[in-house]
Coordinates of C-alpha atoms and ligand atoms in Angstrom, one line a residue:
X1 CA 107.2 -8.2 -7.7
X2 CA 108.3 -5.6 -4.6
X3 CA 105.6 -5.3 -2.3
X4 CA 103.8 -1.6 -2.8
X5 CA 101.2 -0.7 0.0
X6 CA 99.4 2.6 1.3
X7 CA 98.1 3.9 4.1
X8 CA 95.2 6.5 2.6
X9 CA 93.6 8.7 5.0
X10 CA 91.0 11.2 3.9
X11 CA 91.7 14.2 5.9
X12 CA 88.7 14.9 7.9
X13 CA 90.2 15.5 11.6
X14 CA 92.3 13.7 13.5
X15 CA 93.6 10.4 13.3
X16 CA 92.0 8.0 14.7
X17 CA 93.5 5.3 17.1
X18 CA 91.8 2.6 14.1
X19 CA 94.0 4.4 11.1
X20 CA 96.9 4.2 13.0
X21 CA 96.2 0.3 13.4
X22 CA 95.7 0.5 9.8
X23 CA 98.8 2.6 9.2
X24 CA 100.7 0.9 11.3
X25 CA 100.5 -2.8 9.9
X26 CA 100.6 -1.4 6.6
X27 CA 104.6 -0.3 7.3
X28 CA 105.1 -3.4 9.3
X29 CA 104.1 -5.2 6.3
X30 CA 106.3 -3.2 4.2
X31 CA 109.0 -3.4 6.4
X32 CA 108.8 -6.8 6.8
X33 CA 108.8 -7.8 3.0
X34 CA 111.5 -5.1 1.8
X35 CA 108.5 -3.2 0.2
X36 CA 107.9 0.7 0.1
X37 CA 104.9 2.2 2.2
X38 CA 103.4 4.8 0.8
X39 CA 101.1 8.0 2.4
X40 CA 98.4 8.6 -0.1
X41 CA 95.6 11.6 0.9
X42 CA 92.4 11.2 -0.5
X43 CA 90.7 14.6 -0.3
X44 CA 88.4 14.8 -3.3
X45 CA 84.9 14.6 -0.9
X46 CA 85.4 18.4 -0.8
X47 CA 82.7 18.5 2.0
X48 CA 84.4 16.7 4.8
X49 CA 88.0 18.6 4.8
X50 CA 89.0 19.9 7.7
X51 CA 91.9 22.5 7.3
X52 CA 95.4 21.1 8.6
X53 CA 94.8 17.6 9.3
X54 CA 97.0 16.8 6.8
X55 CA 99.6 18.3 8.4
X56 CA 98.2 16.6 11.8
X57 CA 99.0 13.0 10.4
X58 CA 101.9 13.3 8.7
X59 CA 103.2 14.6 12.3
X60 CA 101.2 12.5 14.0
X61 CA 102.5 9.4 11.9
X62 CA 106.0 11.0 12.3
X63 CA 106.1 10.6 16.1
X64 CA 104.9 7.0 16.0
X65 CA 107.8 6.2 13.7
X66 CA 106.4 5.2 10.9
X67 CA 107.7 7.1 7.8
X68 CA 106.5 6.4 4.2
X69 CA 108.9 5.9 1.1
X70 CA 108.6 7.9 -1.4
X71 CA 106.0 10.7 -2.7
X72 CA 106.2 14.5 -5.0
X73 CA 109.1 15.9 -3.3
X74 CA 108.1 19.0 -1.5
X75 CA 110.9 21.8 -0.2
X76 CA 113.4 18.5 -0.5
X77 CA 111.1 16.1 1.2
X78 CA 108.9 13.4 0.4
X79 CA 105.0 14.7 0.6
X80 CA 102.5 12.7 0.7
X81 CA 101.3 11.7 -3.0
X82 CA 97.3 14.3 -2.8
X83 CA 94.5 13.7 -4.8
X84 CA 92.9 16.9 -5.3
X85 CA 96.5 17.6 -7.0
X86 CA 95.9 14.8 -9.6
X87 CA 92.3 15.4 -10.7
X88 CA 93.8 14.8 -14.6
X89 CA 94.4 11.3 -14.3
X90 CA 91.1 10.8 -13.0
X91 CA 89.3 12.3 -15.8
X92 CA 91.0 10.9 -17.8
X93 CA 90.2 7.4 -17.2
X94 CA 86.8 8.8 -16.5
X95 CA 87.2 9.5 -20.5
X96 CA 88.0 5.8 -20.9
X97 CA 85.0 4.2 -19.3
X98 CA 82.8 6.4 -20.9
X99 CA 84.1 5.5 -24.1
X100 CA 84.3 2.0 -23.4
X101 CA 81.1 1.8 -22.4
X102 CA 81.5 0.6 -18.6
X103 CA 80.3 4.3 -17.3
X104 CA 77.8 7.0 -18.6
X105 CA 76.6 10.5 -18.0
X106 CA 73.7 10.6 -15.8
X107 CA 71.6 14.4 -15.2
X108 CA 69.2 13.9 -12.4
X109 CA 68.8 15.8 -10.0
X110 CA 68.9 15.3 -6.3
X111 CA 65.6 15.6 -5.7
X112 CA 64.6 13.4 -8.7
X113 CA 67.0 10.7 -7.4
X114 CA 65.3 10.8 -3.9
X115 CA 61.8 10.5 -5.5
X116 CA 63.4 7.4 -7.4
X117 CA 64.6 6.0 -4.1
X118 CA 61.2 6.6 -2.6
X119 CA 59.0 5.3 -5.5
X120 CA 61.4 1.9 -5.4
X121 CA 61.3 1.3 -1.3
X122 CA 57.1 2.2 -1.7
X123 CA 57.0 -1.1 -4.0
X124 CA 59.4 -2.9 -2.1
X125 CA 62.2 -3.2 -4.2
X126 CA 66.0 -2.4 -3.6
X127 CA 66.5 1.8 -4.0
X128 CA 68.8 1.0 -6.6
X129 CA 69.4 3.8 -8.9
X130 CA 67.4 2.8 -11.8
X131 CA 69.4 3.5 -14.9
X132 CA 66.2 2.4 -17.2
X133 CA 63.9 4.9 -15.9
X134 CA 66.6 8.2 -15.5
X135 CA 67.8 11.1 -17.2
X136 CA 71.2 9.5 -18.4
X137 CA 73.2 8.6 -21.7
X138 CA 71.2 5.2 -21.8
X139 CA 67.9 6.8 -22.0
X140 CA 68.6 9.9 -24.2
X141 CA 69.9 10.4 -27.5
X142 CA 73.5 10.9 -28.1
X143 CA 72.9 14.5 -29.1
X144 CA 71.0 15.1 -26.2
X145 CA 73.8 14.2 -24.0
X146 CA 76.0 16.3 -26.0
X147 CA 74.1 19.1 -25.7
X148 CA 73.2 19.0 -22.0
X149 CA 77.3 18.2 -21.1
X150 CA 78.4 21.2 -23.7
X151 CA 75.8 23.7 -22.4
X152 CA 77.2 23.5 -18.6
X153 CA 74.7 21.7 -16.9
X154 CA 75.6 19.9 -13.9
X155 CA 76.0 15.8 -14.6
X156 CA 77.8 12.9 -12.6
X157 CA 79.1 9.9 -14.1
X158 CA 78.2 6.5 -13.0
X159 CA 79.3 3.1 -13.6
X160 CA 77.4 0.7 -15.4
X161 CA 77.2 -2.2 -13.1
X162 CA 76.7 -5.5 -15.5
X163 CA 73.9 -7.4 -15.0
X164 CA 73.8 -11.1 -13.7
X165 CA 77.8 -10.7 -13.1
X166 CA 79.1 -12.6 -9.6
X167 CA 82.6 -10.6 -8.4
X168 CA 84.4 -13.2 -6.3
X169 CA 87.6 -12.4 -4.6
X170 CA 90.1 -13.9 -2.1
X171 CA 90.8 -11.5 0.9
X172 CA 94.0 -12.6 2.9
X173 CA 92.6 -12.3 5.8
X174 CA 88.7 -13.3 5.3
X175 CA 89.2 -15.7 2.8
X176 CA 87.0 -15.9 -0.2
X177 CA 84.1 -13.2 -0.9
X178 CA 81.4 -13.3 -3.3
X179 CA 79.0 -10.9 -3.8
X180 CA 76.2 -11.0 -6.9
X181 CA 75.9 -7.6 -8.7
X182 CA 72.8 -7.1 -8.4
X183 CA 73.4 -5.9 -4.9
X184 CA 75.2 -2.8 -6.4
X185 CA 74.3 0.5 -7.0
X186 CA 75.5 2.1 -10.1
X187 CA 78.0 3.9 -8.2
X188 CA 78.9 7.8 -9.0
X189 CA 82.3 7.9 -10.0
X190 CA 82.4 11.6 -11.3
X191 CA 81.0 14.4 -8.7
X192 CA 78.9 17.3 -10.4
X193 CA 81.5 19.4 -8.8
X194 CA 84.1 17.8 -11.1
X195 CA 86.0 15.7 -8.4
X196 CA 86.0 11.6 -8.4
X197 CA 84.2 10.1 -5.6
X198 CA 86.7 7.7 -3.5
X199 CA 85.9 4.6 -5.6
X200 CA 87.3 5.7 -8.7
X201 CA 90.1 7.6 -7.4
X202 CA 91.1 4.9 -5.0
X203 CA 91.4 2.5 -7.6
X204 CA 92.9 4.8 -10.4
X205 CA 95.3 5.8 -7.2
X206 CA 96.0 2.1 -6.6
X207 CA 96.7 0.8 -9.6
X208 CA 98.9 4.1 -11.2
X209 CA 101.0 3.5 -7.7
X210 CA 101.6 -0.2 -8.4
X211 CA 100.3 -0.9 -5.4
X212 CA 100.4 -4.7 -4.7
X213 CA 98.3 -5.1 -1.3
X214 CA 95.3 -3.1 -0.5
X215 CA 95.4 -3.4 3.4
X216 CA 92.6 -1.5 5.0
X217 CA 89.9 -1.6 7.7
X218 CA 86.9 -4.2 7.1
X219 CA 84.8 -0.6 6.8
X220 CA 85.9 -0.8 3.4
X221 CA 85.0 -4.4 2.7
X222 CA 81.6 -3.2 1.1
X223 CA 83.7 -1.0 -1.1
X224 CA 85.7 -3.6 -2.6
X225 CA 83.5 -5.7 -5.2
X226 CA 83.0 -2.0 -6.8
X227 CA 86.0 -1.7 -7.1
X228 CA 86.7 -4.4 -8.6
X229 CA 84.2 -4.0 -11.1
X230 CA 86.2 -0.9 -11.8
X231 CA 89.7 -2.7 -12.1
X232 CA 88.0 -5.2 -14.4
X233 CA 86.4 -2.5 -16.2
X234 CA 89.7 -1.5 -17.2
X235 CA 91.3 -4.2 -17.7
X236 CA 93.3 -4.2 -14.6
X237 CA 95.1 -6.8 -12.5
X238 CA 93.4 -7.1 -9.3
X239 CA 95.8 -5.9 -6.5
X240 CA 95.5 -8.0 -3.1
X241 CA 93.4 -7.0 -0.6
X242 CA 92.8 -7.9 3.0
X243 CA 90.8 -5.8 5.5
X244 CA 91.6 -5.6 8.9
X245 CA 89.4 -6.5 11.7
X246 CA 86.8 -3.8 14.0
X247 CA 88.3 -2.3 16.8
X248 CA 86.0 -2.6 19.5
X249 CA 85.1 -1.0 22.8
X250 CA 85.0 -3.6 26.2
X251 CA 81.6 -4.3 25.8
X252 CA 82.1 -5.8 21.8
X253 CA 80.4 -2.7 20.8
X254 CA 82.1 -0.5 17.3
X255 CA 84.9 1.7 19.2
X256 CA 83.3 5.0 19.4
X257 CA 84.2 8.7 21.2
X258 CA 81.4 7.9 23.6
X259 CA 83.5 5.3 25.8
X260 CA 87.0 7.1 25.7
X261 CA 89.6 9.0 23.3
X262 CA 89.5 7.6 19.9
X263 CA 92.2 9.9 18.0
X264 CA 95.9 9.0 18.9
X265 CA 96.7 12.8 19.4
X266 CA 94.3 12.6 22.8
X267 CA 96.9 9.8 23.7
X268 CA 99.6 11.4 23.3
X269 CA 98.6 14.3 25.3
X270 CA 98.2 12.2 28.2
X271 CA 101.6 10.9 28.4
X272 CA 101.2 7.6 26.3
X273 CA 104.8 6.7 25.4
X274 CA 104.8 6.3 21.6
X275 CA 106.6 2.8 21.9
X276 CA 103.6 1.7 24.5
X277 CA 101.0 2.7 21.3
X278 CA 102.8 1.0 19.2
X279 CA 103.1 -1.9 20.9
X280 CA 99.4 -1.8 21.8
X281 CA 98.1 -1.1 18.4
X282 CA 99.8 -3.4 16.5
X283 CA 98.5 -5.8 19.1
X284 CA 95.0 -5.1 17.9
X285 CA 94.5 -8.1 15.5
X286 CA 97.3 -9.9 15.8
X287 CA 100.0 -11.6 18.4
X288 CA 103.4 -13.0 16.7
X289 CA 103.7 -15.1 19.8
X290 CA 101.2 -16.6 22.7
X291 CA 103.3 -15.9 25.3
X292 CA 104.7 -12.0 25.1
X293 CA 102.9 -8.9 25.3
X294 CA 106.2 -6.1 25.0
X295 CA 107.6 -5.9 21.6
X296 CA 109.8 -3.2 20.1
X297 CA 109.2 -2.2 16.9
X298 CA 112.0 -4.3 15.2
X299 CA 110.7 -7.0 16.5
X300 CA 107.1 -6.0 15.1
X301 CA 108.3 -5.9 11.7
X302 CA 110.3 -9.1 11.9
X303 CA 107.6 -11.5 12.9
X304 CA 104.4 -9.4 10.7
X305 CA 102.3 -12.0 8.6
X306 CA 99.0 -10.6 7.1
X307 CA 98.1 -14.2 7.1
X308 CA 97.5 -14.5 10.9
X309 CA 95.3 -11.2 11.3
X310 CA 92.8 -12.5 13.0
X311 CA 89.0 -11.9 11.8
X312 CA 86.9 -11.1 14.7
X313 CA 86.8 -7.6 15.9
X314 CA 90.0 -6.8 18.3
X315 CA 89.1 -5.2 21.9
X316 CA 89.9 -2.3 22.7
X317 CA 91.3 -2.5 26.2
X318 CA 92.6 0.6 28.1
X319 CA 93.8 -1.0 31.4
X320 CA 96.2 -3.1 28.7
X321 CA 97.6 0.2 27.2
X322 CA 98.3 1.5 30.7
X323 CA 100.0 -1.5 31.9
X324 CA 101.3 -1.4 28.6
X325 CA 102.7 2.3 29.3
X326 CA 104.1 1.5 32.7
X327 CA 106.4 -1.5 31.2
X328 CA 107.9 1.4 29.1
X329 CA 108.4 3.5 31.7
X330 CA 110.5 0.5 34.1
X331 CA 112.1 -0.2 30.8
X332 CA 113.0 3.1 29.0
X333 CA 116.7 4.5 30.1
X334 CA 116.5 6.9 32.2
X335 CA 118.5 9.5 30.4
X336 CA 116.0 9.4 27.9
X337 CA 113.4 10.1 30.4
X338 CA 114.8 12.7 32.7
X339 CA 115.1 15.0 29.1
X340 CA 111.3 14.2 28.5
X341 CA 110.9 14.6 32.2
X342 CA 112.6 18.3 31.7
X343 CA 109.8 19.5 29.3
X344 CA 107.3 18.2 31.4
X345 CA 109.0 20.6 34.5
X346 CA 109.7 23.7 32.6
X347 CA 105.7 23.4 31.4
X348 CA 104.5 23.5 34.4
X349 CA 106.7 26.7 35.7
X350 CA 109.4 24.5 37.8
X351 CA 113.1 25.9 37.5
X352 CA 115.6 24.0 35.5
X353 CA 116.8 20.3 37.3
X354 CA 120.0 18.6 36.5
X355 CA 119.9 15.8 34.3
X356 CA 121.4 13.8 36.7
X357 CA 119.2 14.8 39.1
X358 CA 116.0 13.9 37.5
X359 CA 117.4 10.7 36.4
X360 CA 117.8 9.3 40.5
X361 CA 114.6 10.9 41.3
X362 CA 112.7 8.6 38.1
X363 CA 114.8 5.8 38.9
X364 CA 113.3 5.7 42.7
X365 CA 109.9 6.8 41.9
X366 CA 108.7 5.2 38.0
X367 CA 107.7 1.8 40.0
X368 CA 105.0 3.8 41.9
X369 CA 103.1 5.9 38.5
X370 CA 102.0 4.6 35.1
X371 CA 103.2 7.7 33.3
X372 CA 106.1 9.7 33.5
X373 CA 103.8 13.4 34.4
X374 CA 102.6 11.4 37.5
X375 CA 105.9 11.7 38.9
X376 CA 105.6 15.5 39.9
X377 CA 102.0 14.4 41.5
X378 CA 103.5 11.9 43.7
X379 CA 106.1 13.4 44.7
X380 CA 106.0 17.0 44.4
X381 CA 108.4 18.1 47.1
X382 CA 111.2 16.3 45.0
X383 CA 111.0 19.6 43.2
X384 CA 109.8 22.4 45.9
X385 CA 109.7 22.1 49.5
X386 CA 106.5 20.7 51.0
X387 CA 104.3 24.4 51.9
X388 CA 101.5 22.4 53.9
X389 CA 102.1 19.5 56.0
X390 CA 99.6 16.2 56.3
X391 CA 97.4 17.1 59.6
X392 CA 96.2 13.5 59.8
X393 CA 99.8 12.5 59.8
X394 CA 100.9 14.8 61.7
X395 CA 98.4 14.1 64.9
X396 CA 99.2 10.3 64.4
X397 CA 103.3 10.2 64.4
X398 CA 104.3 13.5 65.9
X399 CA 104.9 13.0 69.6
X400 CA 106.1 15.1 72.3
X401 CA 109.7 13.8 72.1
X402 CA 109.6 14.2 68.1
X403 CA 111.2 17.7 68.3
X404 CA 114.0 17.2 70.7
X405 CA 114.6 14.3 68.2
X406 CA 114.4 16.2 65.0
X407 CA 117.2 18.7 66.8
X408 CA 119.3 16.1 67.8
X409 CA 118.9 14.6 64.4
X410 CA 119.7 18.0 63.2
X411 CA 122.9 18.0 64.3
X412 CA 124.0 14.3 63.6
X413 CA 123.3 14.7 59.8
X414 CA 125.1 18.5 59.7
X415 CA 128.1 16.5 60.6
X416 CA 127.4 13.8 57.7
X417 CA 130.1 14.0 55.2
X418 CA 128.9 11.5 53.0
X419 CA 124.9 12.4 53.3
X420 CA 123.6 9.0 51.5
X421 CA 121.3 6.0 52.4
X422 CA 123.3 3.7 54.3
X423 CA 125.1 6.4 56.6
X424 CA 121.4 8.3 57.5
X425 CA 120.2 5.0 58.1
X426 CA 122.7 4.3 60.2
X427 CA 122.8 7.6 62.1
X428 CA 119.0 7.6 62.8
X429 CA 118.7 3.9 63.8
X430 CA 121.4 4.8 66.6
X431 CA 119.5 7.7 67.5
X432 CA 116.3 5.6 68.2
X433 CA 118.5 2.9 69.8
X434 CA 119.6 5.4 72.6
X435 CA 116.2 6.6 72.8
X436 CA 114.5 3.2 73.4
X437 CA 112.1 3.8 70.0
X438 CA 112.0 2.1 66.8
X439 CA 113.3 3.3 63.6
X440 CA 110.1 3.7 62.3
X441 CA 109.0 6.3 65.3
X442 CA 111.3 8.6 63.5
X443 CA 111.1 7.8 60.4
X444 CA 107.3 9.0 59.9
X445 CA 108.1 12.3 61.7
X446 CA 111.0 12.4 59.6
X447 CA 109.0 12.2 56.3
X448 CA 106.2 14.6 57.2
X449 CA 109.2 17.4 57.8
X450 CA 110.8 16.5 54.7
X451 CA 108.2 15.9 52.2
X452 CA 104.9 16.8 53.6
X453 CA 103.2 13.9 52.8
X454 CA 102.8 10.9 54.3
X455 CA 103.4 8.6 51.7
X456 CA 106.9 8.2 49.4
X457 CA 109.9 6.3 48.3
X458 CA 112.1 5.1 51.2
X459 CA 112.7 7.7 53.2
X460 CA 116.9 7.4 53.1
X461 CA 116.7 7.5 49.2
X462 CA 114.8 10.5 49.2
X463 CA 116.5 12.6 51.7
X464 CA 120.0 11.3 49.9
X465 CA 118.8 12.5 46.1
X466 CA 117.9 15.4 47.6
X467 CA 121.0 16.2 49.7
X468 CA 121.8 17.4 53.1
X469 CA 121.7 21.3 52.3
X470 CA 118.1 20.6 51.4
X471 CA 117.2 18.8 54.0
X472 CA 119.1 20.2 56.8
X473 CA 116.8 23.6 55.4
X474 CA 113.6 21.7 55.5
X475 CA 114.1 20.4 59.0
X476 CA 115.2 24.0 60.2
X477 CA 112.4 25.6 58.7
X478 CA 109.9 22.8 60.2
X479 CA 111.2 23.9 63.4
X480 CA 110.8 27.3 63.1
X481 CA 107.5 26.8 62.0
X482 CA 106.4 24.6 64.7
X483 CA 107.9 27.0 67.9
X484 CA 106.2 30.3 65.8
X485 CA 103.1 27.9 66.0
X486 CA 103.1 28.5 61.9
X487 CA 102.8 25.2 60.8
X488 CA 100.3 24.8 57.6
X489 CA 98.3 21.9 57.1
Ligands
LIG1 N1 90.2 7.3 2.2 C1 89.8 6.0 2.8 C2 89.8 6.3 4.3 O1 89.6 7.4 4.7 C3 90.8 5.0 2.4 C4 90.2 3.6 2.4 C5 91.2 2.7 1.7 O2 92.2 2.4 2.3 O3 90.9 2.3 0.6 O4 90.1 5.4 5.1

């Protein structure tokens, strides 16, 4: 049988950094066997939609890579398969549980099931809803219930968990569960405002969608034996399941907002590379080797295995995912980068920059930033000449000699036909020789007129990527500044 999985978000926000682990070793899975991956949107708790984030993680999902198969075709693409657009086949087989006996109309009201509840916990037993005791189709005549569903008012429908039942199944990742029934609630598997609760249409979902491995968060763990009772209920074969471990924050405790950005969009908008999330999430429970940390995605989906997901919670660990991000940056190719590097300019107001351009200035700078935006912080004057000058900098290296230097200097390179490392190095360490200084004794000057700062990348480098017109104005215009007395620090 061809492997069928899901990935089957309710949309309620954002995505979180969990549902893309989730998402994400669902498609490896997938991937991995030959299977189809599927996007399934479960919508029907009507309370907790928020407007457009379905559309938020199908693009979100999109620019991690990870496509699904096959769904209703929508303007002559897949969409994702929707609940709230298939609320037939639910009642439907809410039509054959009731008539099968394994579900029944129940008419309490809230305030009657809270008094239940309260009445059960005084006593000390389990606030279990207690079928014997409510207003359902167990307790009142058949005409009764007839009556009460024809004449409009509200009802649920709830499954009738049996009695004295064990519901043991194998998880592939946790091994063998048993639970006792008595432990669950008759759940609600029909709302009052018509729509199935997540149980039913999960399962309905799951099943109708031939879906052969149920891979989801261990959140969902609890969820399982009920629906199970469900699939038995209707004489279903029991898909696979396995649920995948917590993600946790550095200090074991459940990931949460309150210790840094949980949804992957907040990532993204800090300059996470999507190959570095990738990589990192699919890390989260799971290592194909002991000895590797940097895998492409290829690689991912060659080596997945369900099987060794581990159990215990997975960490969380932010200084990974940055160290993580930098190995993409040294690694990307840095065409690729200079186009992303482009947006990131024209963003921020900078004039357009050759490709080419861009490309020398990442090349000699990536080593020194952990994302490709840091770039423009650490080097600004790469892309606008320096306006104010390091004082401290300035009062240490700038000597009384510096300026006859600078001129001097001025000339040498205006006569440089080939303006690149090896010749300005070899021009300025002559000039210190016949002075009786060392290179570096013009070199800091050097860099403070050119860039400002009083840190860089070598100084050659820099003045070469940015050529000798440049430079040649930034040293004139230093001068000026310092006889006018107009320096700006
Ligand atoms: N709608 C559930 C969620 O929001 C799906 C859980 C499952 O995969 O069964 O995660």
């Amino acid at each position: 049988m061809s492997v069928r999985v899901r990935f089957a978000p309710s949309p309620t926000g954002y995505l979180h950094v969990g549902g893309l682990r989730t998402a994400l070793y669902n498609y490896l899975f997938a991937k991995n066997q030959n299977g189809k991956f599927i996007l399934r949107i479960e919508d029907t708790d009507r309370t907790r939609l928020v407007e457009n984030s379905t559309q938020g993680l199908i693009e979100i999902l999109n620019w991690a890579g990870i496509k699904y198969d096959e769904g209703p075709v929508v303007g002559g693409e897949y969409g994702p398969y929707v609940q709230s657009e298939r609320l037939d086949i639910y009642n439907n087989h809410i039509k054959i549980l009731i008539n099968s006996g394994h579900a029944y109309y129940a008419f309490d009201t809230p305030e009657e099931i809270e008094q239940m509840r309260k009445m059960l916990q005084a006593k000390g037993l389990n606030p279990k809803y207690d079928r014997r005791t409510m207003k359902n189709q167990l307790t009142l005549s058949e005409d009764e219930v007839q009556r009460r569903v024809s004449s409009g008012e509200p009802y649920v429908v709830r499954l009738l968990v049996p009695d004295d039942h064990k519901i043991i199944f194998t998880d592939i990742i946790r091994g063998e569960v048993i639970v006792d029934s008595s432990e669950i609630d008759d759940q609600v598997l029909l709302k009052s405002d018509g729509y199935p609760t997540y149980h039913l249409a999960n399962v309905v979902d799951d099943y109708s969608m031939k879906i052969t491995h149920v891979i989801r968060g261990e959140e969902w763990l609890p969820s399982t034996p009920k629906h199970i009772l469900l699939y038995q209920a209707l004489g279903w074969e029991l898909p696979k399941f396995a649920h995948l471990p917590l993600l946790l924050n550095k200090d074991r405790t459940k990931l949460s907002k309150r210790q840094g950005d949980v949804a992957v969009e907040d990532y993204r908008k800090k300059g996470y590379f999507k190959e570095a999330i990738v990589n990192f999430v699919a890390l989260l429970g799971w290592n194909p080797s002991s000895d590797r940390e940097i895998y492409d995605i290829q690689e991912l989906i060659d080596s997945f295995k369900l099987e060794k997901v581990n159990k215990g919670g997975a960490v969380f660990d932010i200084e990974k995912l940055n160290w993580m991000n930098f190995q993409y940056l040294m690694k990307k190719d840095t065409k690729e980068l200079a186009i992303q590097f482009k947006t990131i300019l024209i963003d921020k107001g900078y004039p357009e920059f050759s490709n080419d351009y861009l490309e020398k200035v990442i090349k000699t700078h990536r080593e020194r930033v952990t994302f490709l935006h840091q770039i423009l912080d650490f080097c600004p004057y790469m892309f606008q000449k320096p306006e104010k000058f390091d004082k401290e900098y300035f009062e240490k290296y700038w000597k009384d000699y510096s300026l006859e230097i600078l001129k001097e200097l001025q000339i040498k390179y205006s006569k440089m036909d080939d303006f690149v490392h090896d010749n300005l190095h070899k021009v300025t360490l002559e000039t210190a020789s016949e002075k009786g200084l060392k290179l570096k004794d013009i070199i800091h000057p050097l860099r403070l007129v050119i860039t400002g700062r009083s840190a860089g990348a070598g100084m050659f480098e820099t003045m070469e990527i940015l050529g000798k017109n440049e430079c040649l104005t930034r040293i004139q215009h230093f001068i000026e500044s310092y006889e006018k007395n107009k320096l700006v620090f």
